[in-house]
Short mmCIF file of C-alpha atoms in Angstrom, two decimals:
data_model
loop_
_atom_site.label_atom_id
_atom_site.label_comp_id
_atom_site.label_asym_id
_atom_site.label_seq_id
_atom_site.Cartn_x
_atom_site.Cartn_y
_atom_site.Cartn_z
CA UNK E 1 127.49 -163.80 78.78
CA UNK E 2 127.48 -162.67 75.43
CA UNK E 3 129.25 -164.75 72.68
CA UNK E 4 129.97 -163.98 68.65
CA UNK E 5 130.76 -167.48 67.41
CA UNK E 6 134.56 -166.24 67.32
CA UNK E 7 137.16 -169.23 66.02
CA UNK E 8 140.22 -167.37 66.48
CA UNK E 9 142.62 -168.75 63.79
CA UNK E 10 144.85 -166.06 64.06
CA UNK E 11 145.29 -166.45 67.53
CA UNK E 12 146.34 -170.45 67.39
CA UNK E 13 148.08 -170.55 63.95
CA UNK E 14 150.84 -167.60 64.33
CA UNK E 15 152.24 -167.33 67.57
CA UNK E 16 154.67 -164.11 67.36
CA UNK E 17 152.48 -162.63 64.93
CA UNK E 18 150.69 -160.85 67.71
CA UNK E 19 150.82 -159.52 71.34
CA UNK E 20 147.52 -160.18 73.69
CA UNK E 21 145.98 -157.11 74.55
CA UNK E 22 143.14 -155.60 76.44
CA UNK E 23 141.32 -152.44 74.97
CA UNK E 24 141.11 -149.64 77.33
CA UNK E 25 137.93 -148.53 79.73
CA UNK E 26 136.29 -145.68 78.85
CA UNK E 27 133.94 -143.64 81.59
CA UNK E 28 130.85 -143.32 79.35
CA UNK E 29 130.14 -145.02 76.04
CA UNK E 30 127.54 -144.49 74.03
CA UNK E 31 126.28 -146.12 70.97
CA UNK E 32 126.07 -143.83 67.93
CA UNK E 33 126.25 -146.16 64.64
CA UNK E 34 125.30 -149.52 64.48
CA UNK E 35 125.06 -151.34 61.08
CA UNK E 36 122.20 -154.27 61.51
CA UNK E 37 122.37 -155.17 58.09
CA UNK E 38 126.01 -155.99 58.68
CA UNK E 39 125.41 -157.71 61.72
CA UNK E 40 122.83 -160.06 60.50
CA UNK E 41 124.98 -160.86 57.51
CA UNK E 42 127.97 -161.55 60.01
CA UNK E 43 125.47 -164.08 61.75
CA UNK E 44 125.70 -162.07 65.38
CA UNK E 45 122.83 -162.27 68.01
CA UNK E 46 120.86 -159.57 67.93
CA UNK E 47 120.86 -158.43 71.46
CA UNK E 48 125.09 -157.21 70.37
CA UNK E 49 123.53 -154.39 69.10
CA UNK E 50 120.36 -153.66 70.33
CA UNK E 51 120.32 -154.54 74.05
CA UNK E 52 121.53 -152.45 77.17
CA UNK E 53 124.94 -153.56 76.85
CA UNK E 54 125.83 -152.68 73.31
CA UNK E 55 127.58 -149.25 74.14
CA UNK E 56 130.07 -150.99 76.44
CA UNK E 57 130.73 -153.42 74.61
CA UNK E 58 131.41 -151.44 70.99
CA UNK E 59 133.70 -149.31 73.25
CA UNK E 60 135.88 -151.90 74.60
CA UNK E 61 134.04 -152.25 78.47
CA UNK E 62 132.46 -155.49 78.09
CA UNK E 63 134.13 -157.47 75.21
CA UNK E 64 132.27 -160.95 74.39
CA UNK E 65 133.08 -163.89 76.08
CA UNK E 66 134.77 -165.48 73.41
CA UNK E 67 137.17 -162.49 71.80
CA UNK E 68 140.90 -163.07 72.12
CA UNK E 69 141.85 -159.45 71.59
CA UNK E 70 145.44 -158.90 70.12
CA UNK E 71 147.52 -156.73 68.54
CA UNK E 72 148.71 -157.50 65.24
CA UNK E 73 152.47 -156.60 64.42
CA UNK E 74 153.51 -155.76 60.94
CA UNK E 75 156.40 -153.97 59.49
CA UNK E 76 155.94 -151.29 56.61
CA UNK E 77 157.45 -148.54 53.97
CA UNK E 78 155.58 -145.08 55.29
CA UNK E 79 156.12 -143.10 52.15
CA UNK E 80 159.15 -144.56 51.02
CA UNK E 81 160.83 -145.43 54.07
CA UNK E 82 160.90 -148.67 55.64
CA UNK E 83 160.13 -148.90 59.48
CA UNK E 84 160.69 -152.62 60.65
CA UNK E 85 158.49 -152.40 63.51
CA UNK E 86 154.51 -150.94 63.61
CA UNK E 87 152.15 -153.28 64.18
CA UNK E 88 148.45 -152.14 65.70
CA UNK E 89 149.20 -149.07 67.61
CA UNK E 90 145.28 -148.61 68.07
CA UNK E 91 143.81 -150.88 67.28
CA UNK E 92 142.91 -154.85 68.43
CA UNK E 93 141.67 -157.75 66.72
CA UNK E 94 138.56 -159.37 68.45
CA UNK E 95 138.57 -162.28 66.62
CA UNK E 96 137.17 -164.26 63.64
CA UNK E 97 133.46 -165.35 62.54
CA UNK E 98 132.53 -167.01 59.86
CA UNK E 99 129.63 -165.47 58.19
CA UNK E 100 125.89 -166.48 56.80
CA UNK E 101 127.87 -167.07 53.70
CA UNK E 102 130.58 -169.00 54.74
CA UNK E 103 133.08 -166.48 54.45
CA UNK E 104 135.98 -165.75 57.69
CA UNK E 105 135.63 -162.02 58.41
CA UNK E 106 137.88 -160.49 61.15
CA UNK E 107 136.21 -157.93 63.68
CA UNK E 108 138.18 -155.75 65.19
CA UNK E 109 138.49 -152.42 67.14
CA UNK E 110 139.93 -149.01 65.99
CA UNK E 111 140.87 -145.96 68.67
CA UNK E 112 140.58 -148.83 71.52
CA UNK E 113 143.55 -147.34 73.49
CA UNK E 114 147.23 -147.83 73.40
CA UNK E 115 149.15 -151.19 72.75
CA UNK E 116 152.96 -152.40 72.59
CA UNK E 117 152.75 -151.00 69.11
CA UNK E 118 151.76 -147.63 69.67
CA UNK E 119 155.23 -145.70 69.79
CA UNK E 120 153.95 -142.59 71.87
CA UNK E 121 150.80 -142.75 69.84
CA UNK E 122 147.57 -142.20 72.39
CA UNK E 123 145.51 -145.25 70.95
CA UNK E 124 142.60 -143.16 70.42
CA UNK E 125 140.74 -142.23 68.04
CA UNK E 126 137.93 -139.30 67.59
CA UNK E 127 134.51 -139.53 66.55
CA UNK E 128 134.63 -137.05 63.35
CA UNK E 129 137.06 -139.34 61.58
CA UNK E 130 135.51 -142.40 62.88
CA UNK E 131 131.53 -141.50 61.78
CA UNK E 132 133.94 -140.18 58.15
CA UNK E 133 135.39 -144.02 57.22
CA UNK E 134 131.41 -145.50 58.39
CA UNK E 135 130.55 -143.35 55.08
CA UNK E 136 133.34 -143.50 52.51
CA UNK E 137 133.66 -147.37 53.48
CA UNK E 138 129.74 -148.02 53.37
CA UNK E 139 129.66 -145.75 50.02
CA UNK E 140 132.57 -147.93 48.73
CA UNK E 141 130.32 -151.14 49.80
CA UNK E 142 127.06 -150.21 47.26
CA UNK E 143 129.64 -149.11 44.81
CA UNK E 144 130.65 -152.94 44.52
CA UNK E 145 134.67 -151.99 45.27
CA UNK E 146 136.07 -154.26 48.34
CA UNK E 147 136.55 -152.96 51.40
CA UNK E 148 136.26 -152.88 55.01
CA UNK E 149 133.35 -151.59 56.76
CA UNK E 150 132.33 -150.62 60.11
CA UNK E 151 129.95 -152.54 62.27
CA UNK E 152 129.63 -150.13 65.24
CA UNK E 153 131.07 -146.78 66.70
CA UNK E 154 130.56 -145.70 70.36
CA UNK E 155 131.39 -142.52 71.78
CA UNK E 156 133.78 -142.86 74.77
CA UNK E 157 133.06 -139.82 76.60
CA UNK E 158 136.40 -139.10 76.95
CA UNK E 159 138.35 -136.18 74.68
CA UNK E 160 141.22 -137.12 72.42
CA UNK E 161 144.08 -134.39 72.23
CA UNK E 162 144.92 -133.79 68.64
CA UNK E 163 145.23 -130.01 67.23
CA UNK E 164 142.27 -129.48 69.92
CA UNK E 165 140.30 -131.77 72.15
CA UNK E 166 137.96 -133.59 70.54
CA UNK E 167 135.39 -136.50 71.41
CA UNK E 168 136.67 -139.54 71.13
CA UNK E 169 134.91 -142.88 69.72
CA UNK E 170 136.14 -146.36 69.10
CA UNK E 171 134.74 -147.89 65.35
CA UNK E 172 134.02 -151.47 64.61
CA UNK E 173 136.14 -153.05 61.83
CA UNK E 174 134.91 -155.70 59.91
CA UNK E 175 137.20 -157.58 56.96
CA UNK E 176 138.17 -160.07 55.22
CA UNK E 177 141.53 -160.33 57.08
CA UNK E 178 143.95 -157.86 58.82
CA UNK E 179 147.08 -159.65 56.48
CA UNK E 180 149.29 -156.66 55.24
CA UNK E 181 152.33 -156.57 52.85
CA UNK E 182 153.57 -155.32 55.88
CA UNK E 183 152.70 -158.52 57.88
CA UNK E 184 155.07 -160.82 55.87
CA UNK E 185 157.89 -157.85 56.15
CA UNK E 186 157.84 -157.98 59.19
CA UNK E 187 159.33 -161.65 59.56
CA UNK E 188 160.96 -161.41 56.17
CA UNK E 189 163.21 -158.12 57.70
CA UNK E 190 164.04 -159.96 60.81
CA UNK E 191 165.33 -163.57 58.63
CA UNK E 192 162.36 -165.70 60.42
CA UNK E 193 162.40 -167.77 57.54
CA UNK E 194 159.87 -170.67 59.27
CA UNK E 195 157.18 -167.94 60.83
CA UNK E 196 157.38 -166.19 57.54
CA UNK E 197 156.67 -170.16 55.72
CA UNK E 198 153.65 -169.89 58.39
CA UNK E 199 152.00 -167.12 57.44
CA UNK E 200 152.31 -167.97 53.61
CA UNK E 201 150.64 -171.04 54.34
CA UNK E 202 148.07 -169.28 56.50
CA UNK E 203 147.12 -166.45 53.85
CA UNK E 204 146.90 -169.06 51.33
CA UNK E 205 144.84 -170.98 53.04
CA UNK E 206 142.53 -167.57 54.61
CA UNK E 207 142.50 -166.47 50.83
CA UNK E 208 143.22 -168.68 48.75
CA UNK E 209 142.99 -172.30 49.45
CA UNK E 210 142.58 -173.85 46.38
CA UNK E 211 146.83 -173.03 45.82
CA UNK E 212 147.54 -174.66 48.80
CA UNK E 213 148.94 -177.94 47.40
CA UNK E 214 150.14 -176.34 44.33
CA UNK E 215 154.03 -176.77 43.70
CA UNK E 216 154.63 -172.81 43.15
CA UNK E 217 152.15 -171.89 45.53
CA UNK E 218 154.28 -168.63 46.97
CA UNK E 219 154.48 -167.39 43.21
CA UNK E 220 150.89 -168.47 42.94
CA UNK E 221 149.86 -166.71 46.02
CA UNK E 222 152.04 -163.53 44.52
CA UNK E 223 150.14 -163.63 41.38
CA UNK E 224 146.82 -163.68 43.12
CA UNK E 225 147.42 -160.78 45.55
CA UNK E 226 148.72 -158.90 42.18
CA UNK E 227 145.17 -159.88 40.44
CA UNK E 228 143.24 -158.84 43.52
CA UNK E 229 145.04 -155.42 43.65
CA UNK E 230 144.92 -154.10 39.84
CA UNK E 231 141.00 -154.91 39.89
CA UNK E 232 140.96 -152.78 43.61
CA UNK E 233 143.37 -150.19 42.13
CA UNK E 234 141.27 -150.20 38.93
CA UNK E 235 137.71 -149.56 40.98
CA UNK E 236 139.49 -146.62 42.69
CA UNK E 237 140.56 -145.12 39.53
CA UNK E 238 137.43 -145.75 37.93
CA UNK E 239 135.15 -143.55 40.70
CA UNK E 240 137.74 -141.17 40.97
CA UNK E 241 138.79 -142.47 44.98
CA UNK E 242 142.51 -141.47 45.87
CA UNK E 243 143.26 -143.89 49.66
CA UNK E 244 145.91 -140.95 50.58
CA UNK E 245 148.42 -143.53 52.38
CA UNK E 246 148.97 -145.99 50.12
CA UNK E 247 152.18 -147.27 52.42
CA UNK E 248 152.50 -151.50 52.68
CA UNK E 249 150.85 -151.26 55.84
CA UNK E 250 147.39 -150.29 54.02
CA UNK E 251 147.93 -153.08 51.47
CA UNK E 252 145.66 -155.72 52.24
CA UNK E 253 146.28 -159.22 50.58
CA UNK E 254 142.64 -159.54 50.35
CA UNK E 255 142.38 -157.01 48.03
CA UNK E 256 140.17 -154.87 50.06
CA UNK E 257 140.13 -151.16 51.01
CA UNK E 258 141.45 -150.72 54.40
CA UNK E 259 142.37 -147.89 56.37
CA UNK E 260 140.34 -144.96 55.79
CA UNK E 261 142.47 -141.42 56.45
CA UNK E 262 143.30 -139.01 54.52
CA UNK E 263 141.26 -140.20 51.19
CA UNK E 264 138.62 -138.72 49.41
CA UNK E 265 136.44 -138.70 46.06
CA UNK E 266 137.40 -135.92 43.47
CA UNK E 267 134.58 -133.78 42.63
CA UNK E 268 136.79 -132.69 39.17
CA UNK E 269 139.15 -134.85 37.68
CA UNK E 270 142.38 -133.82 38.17
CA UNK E 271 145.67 -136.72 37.98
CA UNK E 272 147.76 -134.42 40.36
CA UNK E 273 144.63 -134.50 43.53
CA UNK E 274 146.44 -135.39 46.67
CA UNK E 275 143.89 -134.99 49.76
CA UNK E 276 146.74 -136.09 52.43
CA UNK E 277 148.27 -132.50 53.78
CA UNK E 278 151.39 -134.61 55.16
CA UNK E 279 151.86 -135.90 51.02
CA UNK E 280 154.17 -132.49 50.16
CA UNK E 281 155.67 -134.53 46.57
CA UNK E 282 152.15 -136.04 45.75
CA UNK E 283 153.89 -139.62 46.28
CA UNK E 284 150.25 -140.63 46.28
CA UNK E 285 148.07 -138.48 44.27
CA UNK E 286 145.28 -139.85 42.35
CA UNK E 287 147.52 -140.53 39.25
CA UNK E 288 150.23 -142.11 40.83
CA UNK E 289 148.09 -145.07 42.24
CA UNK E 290 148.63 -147.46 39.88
CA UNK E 291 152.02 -146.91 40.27
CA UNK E 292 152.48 -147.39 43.87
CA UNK E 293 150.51 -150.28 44.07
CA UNK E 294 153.34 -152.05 41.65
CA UNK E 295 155.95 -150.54 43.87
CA UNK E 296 154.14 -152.61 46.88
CA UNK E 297 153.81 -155.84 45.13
CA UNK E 298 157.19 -155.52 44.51
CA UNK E 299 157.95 -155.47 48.14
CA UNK E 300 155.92 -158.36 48.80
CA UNK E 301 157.55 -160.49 46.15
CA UNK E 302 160.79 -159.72 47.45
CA UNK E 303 159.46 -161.19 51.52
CA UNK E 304 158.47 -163.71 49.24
CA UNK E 305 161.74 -165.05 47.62
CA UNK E 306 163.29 -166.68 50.49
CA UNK E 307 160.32 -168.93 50.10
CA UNK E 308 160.50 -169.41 46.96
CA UNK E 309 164.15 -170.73 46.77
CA UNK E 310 167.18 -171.95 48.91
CA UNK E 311 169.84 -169.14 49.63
CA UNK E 312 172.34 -171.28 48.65
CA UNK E 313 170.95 -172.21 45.00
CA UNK E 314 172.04 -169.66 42.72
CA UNK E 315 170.58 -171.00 40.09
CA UNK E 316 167.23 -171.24 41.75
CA UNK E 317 167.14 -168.11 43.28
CA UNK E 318 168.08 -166.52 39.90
CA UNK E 319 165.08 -168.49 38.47
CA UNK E 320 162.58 -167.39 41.41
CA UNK E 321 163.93 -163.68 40.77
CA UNK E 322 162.86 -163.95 37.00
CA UNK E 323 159.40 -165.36 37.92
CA UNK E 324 158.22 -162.84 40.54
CA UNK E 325 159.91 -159.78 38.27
CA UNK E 326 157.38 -161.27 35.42
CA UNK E 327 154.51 -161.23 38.17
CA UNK E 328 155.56 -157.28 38.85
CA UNK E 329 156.06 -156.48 35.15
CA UNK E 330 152.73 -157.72 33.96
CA UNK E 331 150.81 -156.03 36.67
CA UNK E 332 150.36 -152.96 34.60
CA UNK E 333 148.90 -154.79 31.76
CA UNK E 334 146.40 -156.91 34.15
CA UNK E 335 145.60 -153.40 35.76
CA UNK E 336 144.94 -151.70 32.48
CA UNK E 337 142.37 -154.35 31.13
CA UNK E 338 140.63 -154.30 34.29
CA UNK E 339 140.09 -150.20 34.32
CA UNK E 340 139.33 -150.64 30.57
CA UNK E 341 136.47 -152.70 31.85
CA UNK E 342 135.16 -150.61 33.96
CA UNK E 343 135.13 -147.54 31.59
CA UNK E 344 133.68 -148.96 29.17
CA UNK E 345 130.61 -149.70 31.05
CA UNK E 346 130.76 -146.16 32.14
CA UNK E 347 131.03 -145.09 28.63
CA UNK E 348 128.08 -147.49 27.89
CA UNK E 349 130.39 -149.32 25.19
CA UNK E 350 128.94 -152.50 25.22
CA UNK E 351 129.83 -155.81 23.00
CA UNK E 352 133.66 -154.57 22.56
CA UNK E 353 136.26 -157.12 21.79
CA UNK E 354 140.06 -157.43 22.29
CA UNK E 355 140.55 -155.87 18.62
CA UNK E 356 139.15 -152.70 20.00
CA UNK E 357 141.28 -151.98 22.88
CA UNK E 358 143.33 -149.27 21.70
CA UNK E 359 140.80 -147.70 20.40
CA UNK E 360 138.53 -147.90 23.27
CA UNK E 361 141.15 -146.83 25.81
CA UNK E 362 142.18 -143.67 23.21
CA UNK E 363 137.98 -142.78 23.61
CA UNK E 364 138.80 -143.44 27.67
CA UNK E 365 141.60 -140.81 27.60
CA UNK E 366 140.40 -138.10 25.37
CA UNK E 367 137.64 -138.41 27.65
CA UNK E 368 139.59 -137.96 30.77
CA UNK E 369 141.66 -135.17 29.08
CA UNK E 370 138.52 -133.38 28.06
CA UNK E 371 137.15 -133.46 31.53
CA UNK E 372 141.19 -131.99 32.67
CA UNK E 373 140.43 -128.55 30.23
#
């Protein structure tokens, strides 16, 4: 039987973190993307996508041998307001490989049916949307910005009820991790102090090990999740890519792109675009990005405090405070200089030094203010 290599960290490491799961059968897959390239690099045999079993098994009837499916739970502020229970409600991690370059990458399904997570959702997912996030996340890929990408999508041959029946599909996630600021407030709203010391230690260690031993490492780990995200949020900006749902549930502490909906690429500049129709104030228009991605940190720091000191210290917890509100203040400064970067090699402004920000980022804006007119 067919085996990936999985090692299912995930799985052994966070127990409560995650309800076992089975995706649903569908009556009559069929294979419609398939991304060798990816494959290869992910180190799968070959015969996962090219023999007579690859449509059943990219649409959840013949998983391999090895996956541990589950759905992950996670907790998250959907524009603004804070629901303490989500989790996967269509999704199901397959497991963990590590890659021709050494690297863990999850693989995972999307539209594979529902879960305990779903909340009246259907689980599915159609085929327009699905074939939609292969291209925007594959286009995001050769433009160098992080993200998730798709490995497969199978039709299911089943229709999925929306504003009419449409065919439904099931896509093939691949990334870095599935480890949301919603992941850690999930525990943190709940007071599981120890699980939420658990999954600190295992981002750290999925991310970034070398802060593992490292005295501050939960303020370290906050300061690299802030670094990861003003470079991502700086990419976005800098191609003109608004994500549409930029709630803590699509912030991944990789600092990848994740969760493909409602987003788009502006055609004309315009700071105002919103391409979500459910976004009525433009919470997350183009403009506002940088923004809300501070406004997320911020939520992660504060899952992060109880880690960071005792309850019972007030002087501690004043100190820890202090520390993770410098982390949040400076993230606007660490996001400028990186969208600086990139627009000056879009400007062609080569050999600059730090004497000629201002002026550089003045040429930036008129720029962006001529292209507005």
């Amino acid at each position: 039987m067919l085996r990936f290599g999985f090692d299912n960290t995930y799985v052994r490491d966070l127990p409560g973190a995650y309800r076992a799961w089975q995706p649903a059968a569908v009556p009559a897959p069929r294979l419609l993307f398939a991304n060798a390239a990816l494959a290869e690099e992910l180190g799968l045999p070959p015969e996962a996508l090219q023999g007579p079993d690859a449509a059943a098994l990219f649409a959840g009837n013949r998983l391999p041998a090895d996956a541990e499916p589950i759905a992950q739970a996670y907790a998250g502020h959907q524009f603004g307001g804070f629901s303490p229970q989500l989790g996967d409600g269509r999704a199901l991690l397959l497991g963990e490989v590590i890659d021709r370059a050494g690297r863990r990458r999850d693989i995972a399904f999307k539209g594979s049916g529902r879960t305990p997570y779903s909340r009246g959702g259907d689980g599915k997912a159609a085929v327009g949307p699905m074939l939609r996030e292969v291209l925007i996340g594959e286009a995001m890929h050769a433009l160098g910005i992080p993200t998730t990408r798709a490995l497969a999508v199978a039709a299911t041959g089943e229709l999925v009820r929306r504003e009419t029946a449409l065919p439904g599909a099931v896509l093939t996630r691949v990334a870095a991790s599935h480890l949301r600021v919603g992941t850690f407030q999930f525990f943190a709203s709940r007071g599981e102090l120890e699980m939420l010391r658990r999954l600190a230690d295992y981002t750290l260690a999925r991310h970034d090990p070398e802060l593992i031993g490292a005295p501050d490492r939960h303020l370290a780990l906050l300061r690299a999740v802030a670094g990861r995200q003003a470079t991502l949020i700086a990419q976005w900006l800098n191609v003109g890519f608004i994500h549409g749902v930029m709630n803590t549930d699509n912030m991944a502490l990789s600092g990848e792109t994740i969760d493909y909906g409602p987003c788009a690429f502006m055609e004309a500049y315009d700071p105002a675009a919103v391409f979500s129709s459910i976004d009525h104030q433009g919470r997350y228009a183009y403009a506002n990005q940088p923004g809300i991605a501070r406004w997320n940190l911020a939520r992660f720091a504060e899952t992060l405090l109880p880690l960071m000191a005792d309850e019972d210290d007030e002087p501690a917890i004043e100190r820890a405070v202090a520390e993770a509100t410098a982390v949040i203040d400076d993230f606007p400064a660490l996001l400028a200089g990186a969208l600086l970067r990139g627009q000056r090699d879009k400007l062609g402004i080569a050999d600059a030094s730090p004497g000629d920000d201002e002026a550089d980022t003045a040429l930036a804006n008129d720029w962006l203010t001529l292209l507005h007119t």
